[in-house]
Amino acid sequence: MTESFLHYLWQFQYFNKAAFVTTTGDEICVYNPGQRNRDAGPDFFNARLRIGPIEWFGSVEIHIYASGWVEHHHNTDAAYDNVVLHVVWKDDKAVSRADGSAMPTFELQHRVDESLLFQYKRLLHNPEAIPCAASFNDVNNICKLSMLDKVLAERLEVKANIILKMLLRNNNDWEETCYQTIFKNFGFKVNADPFHQLSQSISYKFLLKHADQINQVEALLFGQAGFLEEKNEEDYYRMLQREYKLLGQKYQLTSKKVNRIQWRFLRLRPANFPTIRIAQFAALIFHRRNLLSSILSQGSCKSLQLFFSIRQSPYWMHHYHFFRPIKDEIDTLGEAAVNNLIINSVVPLMVAYGKSKDDQGYVDKAVRILQTLHAETNMITKQWKTLGIASRTAFDSQALVQLYNNYCLKRRCLECNIGASIVNPRNR
């Protein structure tokens, strides 16, 4: 038995209500079971109940065993003084509030349909990554689509909140926050952390002061990244070293450098090497000033793709590493990489900006962008495809990634519309 299953039973009132009474015999009538609380405090708030002759407005707390009330110290916690009903699987102990008054308790263990328990345990203990895979096709499409809408909204909310926290750390400087967000994602998954550290080690305003000189922007970025510490007579490399020595001292940057060992090259395609990505970001700074205002002004997905379609400087058109020229020309940021930046940087930035300015228009624009972009293809979307859900747009693929990572892998089946409908077949 788990508390999440008890939450599910109480929220949807899936139990036998014959002789619906507390453990002391007081009749219970539920007008509103309350709203689920995912923060600290009682499990459900704003419940409306009648216990005996008295109508109550307050909270409901849920435990597997009634003794959990004491084990979790709710009997001495004033935050639980407004609990009007204690719902438990088994009533093993009489409990009271902090003021000593008896806590009304309702026991569930003999009131639950065995089929609900069976279906829940079947999901909970299923070894498959998607626990509902065997029953997935039995669920109606409306239920599935409603869940995808829900998780996509959750995903955008989570990403936007990360950006808003970053904004606070940056003293509400939106351009600096935009720069850090985009630069971090230039590292994609493998080098995201060192790219983020690099963005924090050198302020965007310093780069903007030199944005009309690509060599100086490259010197600042490669110097801060720890790539300019070798001895070599190559003209381009020595020029960057000279520029960085002057600018690093001017802006007191050298103590904040990223350690070179943090950069990962192993098992990456050369086009994804951090050296290439740094050169491409330097070109973005050179060609596109005032990142946030420029991004927000783009009217379509196509214009955003063009915004990020920039060519790195000539040296990096023929080098993946310093000192190792190649004959073939290196591609600029490809379509997949640009779309990745739009999905993981631009869209969350628009949502965060819209939230901070209380402007729903930016949020709606972000959603439209996801509905326009082609879907991502990865191991997660491929798993969903085997169950008959094909991603057509980035809206679909982002929702499916969120559903898989935050519900399926964590076995939050009862908080998922799909899983909840499988546990109770009457809802399909």
Coordinates of C-alpha atoms in Angstrom, one line a residue:
M1 CA 0.0 0.0 0.0
T2 CA 1.2 3.5 -0.8
E3 CA 0.0 7.0 0.2
S4 CA -0.3 8.0 -3.4
F5 CA -2.9 5.3 -3.9
L6 CA -4.8 6.5 -0.9
H7 CA -4.7 10.1 -2.3
Y8 CA -6.2 8.7 -5.5
L9 CA -9.0 6.9 -3.6
W10 CA -9.8 10.0 -1.6
Q11 CA -9.6 12.5 -4.5
F12 CA -12.0 10.6 -6.7
Q13 CA -13.9 9.0 -3.8
Y14 CA -13.3 5.5 -5.1
F15 CA -14.4 3.5 -2.1
N16 CA -17.6 2.0 -0.6
K17 CA -19.6 4.7 1.1
A18 CA -22.1 2.3 2.8
A19 CA -22.2 3.2 6.5
F20 CA -19.9 6.1 5.8
V21 CA -18.7 6.9 9.3
T22 CA -15.7 7.8 11.4
T23 CA -14.0 5.2 13.6
T24 CA -16.1 6.5 16.4
G25 CA -19.4 6.2 14.5
D26 CA -20.0 9.8 13.4
E27 CA -21.6 10.0 9.9
I28 CA -19.5 11.6 7.2
C29 CA -20.8 13.4 4.1
V30 CA -18.3 14.8 1.6
Y31 CA -19.4 17.9 -0.3
N32 CA -15.9 18.6 -1.6
P33 CA -12.9 16.3 -0.9
G34 CA -10.5 19.3 -1.2
Q35 CA -7.7 20.2 -3.5
R36 CA -4.4 18.2 -3.6
N37 CA -1.6 20.0 -1.9
R38 CA 1.9 19.3 -3.3
D39 CA 3.7 21.6 -0.9
A40 CA 4.3 21.3 2.8
G41 CA 1.3 20.9 5.0
P42 CA -1.9 18.7 4.9
D43 CA -2.5 16.5 1.8
F44 CA -5.8 18.2 0.8
F45 CA -7.0 21.7 1.5
N46 CA -10.3 23.5 1.1
A47 CA -12.3 20.4 1.9
R48 CA -15.9 20.7 2.8
L49 CA -17.4 17.9 5.0
R50 CA -20.1 17.2 7.4
I51 CA -19.1 15.0 10.3
G52 CA -22.0 14.1 12.5
P53 CA -24.2 17.2 12.7
I54 CA -21.4 19.7 12.1
E55 CA -20.3 21.0 8.7
W56 CA -16.5 21.6 8.5
F57 CA -14.3 23.6 6.1
G58 CA -10.6 22.6 6.4
S59 CA -7.9 20.1 5.4
V60 CA -7.7 16.4 5.1
E61 CA -4.6 14.4 6.0
I62 CA -3.8 10.9 4.7
H63 CA -1.6 8.2 6.1
I64 CA -1.3 4.4 5.6
Y65 CA -1.4 3.9 9.4
A66 CA -3.1 6.3 11.8
S67 CA 0.0 6.3 13.9
G68 CA 1.7 8.2 11.1
W69 CA 0.1 11.3 12.5
V70 CA 2.3 11.0 15.6
E71 CA 5.4 9.7 13.8
H72 CA 5.3 12.7 11.5
H73 CA 4.8 15.0 14.6
H74 CA 1.5 16.5 13.2
N75 CA 0.2 16.3 16.8
T76 CA 2.5 19.1 17.8
D77 CA 2.5 21.0 14.5
A78 CA 0.2 24.0 14.3
A79 CA 0.1 23.8 10.5
Y80 CA -2.2 20.7 11.0
D81 CA -4.6 22.3 13.4
N82 CA -7.1 22.9 10.6
V83 CA -7.3 19.2 9.6
V84 CA -10.9 18.1 9.9
L85 CA -10.5 14.5 8.9
H86 CA -7.7 11.9 9.1
V87 CA -8.1 9.3 6.3
V88 CA -6.1 6.1 6.8
W89 CA -5.8 2.7 5.4
K90 CA -5.6 1.2 8.9
D91 CA -6.6 2.8 12.2
D92 CA -4.0 1.4 14.5
K93 CA -3.9 4.3 17.0
A94 CA -6.2 7.0 18.3
V95 CA -4.6 10.4 17.6
S96 CA -5.3 14.1 18.6
R97 CA -4.5 17.6 17.5
A98 CA -2.0 19.9 19.1
D99 CA -4.7 21.2 21.4
G100 CA -5.5 17.7 22.6
S101 CA -8.9 17.4 20.8
A102 CA -9.6 14.0 19.2
M103 CA -8.9 13.8 15.5
P104 CA -11.9 12.3 13.5
T105 CA -10.6 9.3 11.5
F106 CA -11.9 7.4 8.5
E107 CA -10.5 3.9 7.8
L108 CA -10.4 2.7 4.1
Q109 CA -9.0 -0.8 4.2
H110 CA -12.3 -2.8 3.9
R111 CA -13.9 -0.3 1.5
V112 CA -11.8 -0.6 -1.7
D113 CA -12.7 -2.7 -4.7
E114 CA -10.1 -5.5 -5.1
S115 CA -9.9 -4.8 -8.9
L116 CA -8.6 -1.2 -8.2
L117 CA -5.9 -2.6 -5.9
F118 CA -5.0 -5.3 -8.5
Q119 CA -4.7 -2.8 -11.4
Y120 CA -2.7 -0.4 -9.3
K121 CA -0.2 -3.0 -8.1
R122 CA 0.0 -4.2 -11.7
L123 CA 1.2 -0.8 -12.8
L124 CA 3.4 -0.1 -9.8
H125 CA 5.4 -3.3 -10.2
N126 CA 5.5 -3.4 -14.0
P127 CA 9.2 -3.6 -15.0
E128 CA 8.5 -1.8 -18.3
A129 CA 9.7 1.8 -18.6
I130 CA 6.2 2.8 -19.5
P131 CA 4.2 0.8 -17.0
C132 CA 0.8 1.1 -18.7
A133 CA 2.2 -0.1 -22.1
A134 CA 0.0 -3.3 -22.1
S135 CA -3.2 -1.4 -21.4
F136 CA -2.3 1.8 -23.2
N137 CA -4.5 1.2 -26.3
D138 CA -7.5 0.6 -24.1
V139 CA -7.5 4.3 -23.1
N140 CA -9.5 6.7 -25.1
N141 CA -7.7 9.4 -27.1
I142 CA -9.4 12.3 -25.3
C143 CA -7.8 11.1 -22.1
K144 CA -4.4 10.8 -23.7
L145 CA -4.6 14.2 -25.4
S146 CA -5.7 15.9 -22.2
M147 CA -2.7 14.5 -20.4
L148 CA -0.3 15.6 -23.1
D149 CA -1.7 19.2 -22.8
K150 CA -1.2 19.0 -19.0
V151 CA 2.4 17.8 -19.1
L152 CA 3.4 20.3 -21.8
A153 CA 2.1 23.1 -19.6
E154 CA 4.0 21.6 -16.7
R155 CA 7.2 21.4 -18.7
L156 CA 7.0 25.0 -19.8
E157 CA 6.2 26.1 -16.3
V158 CA 9.3 24.3 -14.9
K159 CA 11.6 25.7 -17.5
A160 CA 10.2 29.2 -17.2
N161 CA 10.7 29.1 -13.4
I162 CA 14.3 28.1 -13.8
I163 CA 14.8 31.2 -16.0
L164 CA 12.9 33.5 -13.5
K165 CA 15.2 32.3 -10.7
M166 CA 18.2 33.1 -12.9
L167 CA 16.7 36.5 -13.6
L168 CA 16.6 37.2 -9.9
R169 CA 20.3 36.3 -9.5
N170 CA 21.0 38.6 -12.4
N171 CA 19.3 41.6 -10.7
N172 CA 16.4 41.4 -13.2
D173 CA 18.7 41.9 -16.2
W174 CA 16.8 40.2 -19.0
E175 CA 19.6 40.4 -21.6
E176 CA 22.1 38.8 -19.3
T177 CA 19.6 36.1 -18.4
C178 CA 18.8 35.4 -22.1
Y179 CA 22.6 35.2 -22.9
Q180 CA 23.2 32.7 -20.1
T181 CA 20.2 30.6 -21.1
I182 CA 21.2 30.4 -24.7
F183 CA 24.9 29.9 -24.1
K184 CA 24.2 27.0 -21.7
N185 CA 22.2 25.3 -24.4
F186 CA 25.0 25.7 -26.9
G187 CA 26.6 23.0 -24.9
F188 CA 23.5 20.8 -25.5
K189 CA 23.3 17.9 -23.1
V190 CA 26.9 16.8 -22.8
N191 CA 28.6 20.2 -22.2
A192 CA 25.7 22.2 -20.8
D193 CA 27.3 22.6 -17.4
P194 CA 30.7 24.0 -18.5
F195 CA 28.9 26.3 -21.0
H196 CA 26.7 27.6 -18.2
Q197 CA 29.8 28.2 -16.0
L198 CA 31.5 30.0 -18.9
S199 CA 28.5 32.3 -19.4
Q200 CA 28.6 33.1 -15.7
S201 CA 32.3 33.8 -15.8
I202 CA 32.1 36.6 -18.3
S203 CA 29.2 39.1 -18.4
Y204 CA 27.3 39.7 -21.6
K205 CA 27.9 43.4 -21.2
F206 CA 31.6 42.8 -21.6
L207 CA 31.1 40.9 -24.8
L208 CA 28.8 43.6 -26.2
K209 CA 31.5 46.2 -25.7
H210 CA 33.6 44.2 -28.2
A211 CA 30.9 42.7 -30.4
D212 CA 32.1 44.6 -33.5
Q213 CA 35.4 42.7 -33.3
I214 CA 34.9 39.0 -33.7
N215 CA 38.5 38.3 -32.8
Q216 CA 38.0 40.0 -29.4
V217 CA 34.8 38.1 -28.7
E218 CA 36.5 34.8 -29.5
A219 CA 39.5 35.8 -27.4
L220 CA 37.3 36.5 -24.4
L221 CA 35.3 33.2 -24.8
F222 CA 38.2 30.9 -25.6
G223 CA 40.3 32.5 -22.9
Q224 CA 37.7 32.1 -20.2
A225 CA 37.1 28.5 -21.4
G226 CA 40.7 27.7 -20.7
F227 CA 41.7 27.0 -24.3
L228 CA 44.4 29.6 -24.6
E229 CA 47.0 28.3 -22.2
E230 CA 49.2 26.3 -24.6
K231 CA 52.4 27.5 -26.3
N232 CA 52.1 27.6 -30.1
E233 CA 53.4 29.9 -32.8
E234 CA 50.2 29.8 -34.9
D235 CA 49.3 33.4 -35.8
Y236 CA 45.6 33.1 -35.0
Y237 CA 46.2 31.5 -31.7
R238 CA 48.9 34.0 -30.6
M239 CA 46.6 36.8 -31.6
L240 CA 43.8 35.4 -29.4
Q241 CA 46.3 35.0 -26.5
R242 CA 47.4 38.7 -26.8
E243 CA 43.8 39.9 -26.9
Y244 CA 42.8 37.8 -24.0
K245 CA 45.7 38.9 -21.9
L246 CA 44.7 42.5 -22.3
L247 CA 41.0 42.1 -22.0
G248 CA 41.2 39.5 -19.2
Q249 CA 43.2 41.9 -17.1
K250 CA 41.0 44.8 -18.0
Y251 CA 37.8 43.0 -16.8
Q252 CA 39.5 41.0 -14.0
L253 CA 38.4 37.7 -15.6
T254 CA 41.4 35.4 -15.3
S255 CA 40.5 34.1 -11.8
K256 CA 37.1 33.0 -13.0
K257 CA 38.2 30.8 -15.9
V258 CA 36.6 27.4 -16.6
N259 CA 39.0 24.5 -16.0
R260 CA 39.8 23.0 -19.4
I261 CA 39.4 19.4 -18.1
Q262 CA 35.7 20.1 -17.7
W263 CA 35.1 20.1 -21.5
R264 CA 34.0 16.9 -23.0
F265 CA 35.0 15.8 -26.5
L266 CA 34.9 12.0 -26.2
R267 CA 32.2 10.3 -28.2
L268 CA 30.9 13.6 -29.6
R269 CA 30.6 14.2 -33.3
P270 CA 33.2 16.8 -34.3
A271 CA 30.4 19.3 -35.3
N272 CA 29.4 19.2 -31.6
F273 CA 32.9 19.8 -30.1
P274 CA 32.8 22.6 -27.6
T275 CA 35.4 24.6 -29.6
I276 CA 33.1 24.7 -32.6
R277 CA 30.1 25.6 -30.5
I278 CA 32.1 28.5 -28.7
A279 CA 33.1 29.8 -32.1
Q280 CA 29.5 29.7 -33.3
F281 CA 28.3 31.5 -30.3
A282 CA 31.0 34.2 -30.8
A283 CA 29.6 34.6 -34.3
L284 CA 26.1 35.0 -32.9
I285 CA 27.3 37.8 -30.6
F286 CA 29.1 39.4 -33.5
H287 CA 26.1 39.2 -35.9
R288 CA 23.1 39.5 -33.5
R289 CA 23.2 42.1 -30.8
N290 CA 20.7 42.5 -27.9
L291 CA 19.7 38.9 -27.9
L292 CA 16.5 39.0 -25.9
S293 CA 14.9 42.0 -27.7
S294 CA 15.9 40.5 -31.1
I295 CA 14.4 37.1 -30.2
L296 CA 11.2 38.5 -28.9
S297 CA 10.7 40.6 -32.0
Q298 CA 10.9 37.6 -34.3
G299 CA 7.4 37.0 -35.8
S300 CA 7.7 33.4 -36.9
C301 CA 9.4 30.1 -36.4
K302 CA 11.1 30.6 -39.8
S303 CA 12.6 33.9 -38.7
L304 CA 13.9 32.4 -35.5
Q305 CA 15.6 29.7 -37.5
L306 CA 17.2 32.3 -39.7
F307 CA 18.3 34.3 -36.6
F308 CA 20.4 31.4 -35.4
S309 CA 21.7 30.4 -38.8
I310 CA 25.1 32.1 -38.6
R311 CA 28.5 31.2 -40.0
Q312 CA 31.5 31.0 -37.7
S313 CA 34.7 32.9 -38.4
P314 CA 37.0 31.6 -41.3
Y315 CA 39.4 29.8 -39.0
W316 CA 36.6 27.7 -37.5
M317 CA 35.3 26.8 -40.9
H318 CA 38.4 24.6 -41.3
H319 CA 39.3 23.6 -37.7
Y320 CA 37.6 21.4 -35.1
H321 CA 40.6 22.0 -32.7
F322 CA 43.3 24.6 -32.5
F323 CA 46.3 23.8 -34.7
R324 CA 44.6 21.0 -36.7
P325 CA 43.3 22.3 -40.0
I326 CA 41.1 20.1 -42.2
K327 CA 40.4 20.5 -45.9
D328 CA 36.6 20.1 -45.9
E329 CA 34.5 23.0 -44.8
I330 CA 32.7 22.6 -41.5
D331 CA 29.0 23.1 -41.4
T332 CA 27.4 26.0 -39.6
L333 CA 24.7 25.3 -37.0
G334 CA 22.5 22.6 -38.5
E335 CA 18.7 22.6 -38.6
A336 CA 18.4 20.1 -35.8
A337 CA 20.8 22.1 -33.6
V338 CA 18.9 25.4 -34.3
N339 CA 15.6 23.7 -33.5
N340 CA 17.0 22.4 -30.3
L341 CA 18.0 25.9 -29.3
I342 CA 14.6 27.3 -30.1
I343 CA 12.8 24.5 -28.2
N344 CA 15.1 24.6 -25.1
S345 CA 16.0 28.2 -24.9
V346 CA 13.8 30.5 -26.9
V347 CA 10.4 28.9 -26.0
P348 CA 11.1 28.9 -22.2
L349 CA 12.5 32.4 -22.4
M350 CA 9.3 33.6 -24.1
V351 CA 7.1 31.8 -21.5
A352 CA 9.2 33.3 -18.6
Y353 CA 9.1 36.8 -20.1
G354 CA 5.4 36.5 -20.6
K355 CA 4.9 35.4 -17.0
S356 CA 7.1 38.2 -15.6
K357 CA 5.3 40.8 -17.7
D358 CA 1.8 39.3 -17.2
D359 CA 1.5 39.1 -21.0
Q360 CA -0.2 35.9 -22.2
G361 CA 0.7 36.8 -25.8
Y362 CA 4.3 35.7 -25.3
V363 CA 3.2 32.3 -23.8
D364 CA 0.8 31.8 -26.7
K365 CA 3.5 32.6 -29.2
A366 CA 5.9 30.1 -27.5
V367 CA 3.2 27.4 -27.8
R368 CA 2.6 28.2 -31.5
I369 CA 6.3 27.9 -32.2
L370 CA 6.3 24.4 -30.7
Q371 CA 3.3 23.5 -32.8
T372 CA 5.2 24.7 -35.9
L373 CA 8.5 23.0 -35.4
H374 CA 9.1 19.4 -36.4
A375 CA 9.1 16.9 -33.6
E376 CA 12.3 15.7 -32.0
T377 CA 13.4 12.2 -32.5
N378 CA 15.0 10.4 -29.5
M379 CA 14.8 7.2 -27.6
I380 CA 11.7 8.4 -25.6
T381 CA 9.7 9.4 -28.6
K382 CA 10.6 6.1 -30.3
Q383 CA 9.2 4.2 -27.3
W384 CA 5.9 6.1 -27.5
K385 CA 5.7 5.4 -31.2
T386 CA 5.7 1.7 -30.5
L387 CA 2.5 2.4 -28.5
G388 CA 0.9 4.2 -31.4
I389 CA 1.7 7.8 -30.4
A390 CA 3.6 9.5 -33.2
S391 CA 5.1 12.9 -32.6
R392 CA 4.2 15.3 -35.4
T393 CA 5.4 18.6 -33.8
A394 CA 7.8 19.7 -31.1
F395 CA 4.6 20.3 -29.0
D396 CA 4.0 16.5 -29.1
S397 CA 7.6 15.4 -28.5
Q398 CA 8.2 17.8 -25.6
A399 CA 4.9 16.6 -23.9
L400 CA 5.9 13.0 -24.4
V401 CA 9.4 13.6 -22.9
Q402 CA 7.8 15.2 -19.9
L403 CA 5.3 12.4 -19.5
Y404 CA 7.9 9.7 -19.6
N405 CA 10.5 11.4 -17.4
N406 CA 8.2 12.8 -14.7
Y407 CA 5.4 10.3 -14.6
C408 CA 6.3 7.0 -16.1
L409 CA 9.8 6.6 -14.7
K410 CA 8.7 7.9 -11.3
R411 CA 5.6 5.6 -11.3
R412 CA 3.3 8.6 -10.8
C413 CA 0.6 6.6 -12.6
L414 CA -2.2 7.8 -10.3
E415 CA -1.4 11.4 -11.0
C416 CA -1.6 10.7 -14.7
N417 CA -4.9 10.8 -16.5
I418 CA -3.9 7.7 -18.5
G419 CA -2.8 5.7 -15.5
A420 CA -5.7 6.7 -13.4
S421 CA -8.2 5.6 -16.1
I422 CA -6.4 2.2 -16.3
V423 CA -6.7 1.6 -12.6
N424 CA -10.4 2.4 -12.7
P425 CA -11.7 0.9 -16.0
R426 CA -15.0 2.7 -15.7
N427 CA -13.2 5.9 -16.6
R428 CA -11.8 4.7 -19.9

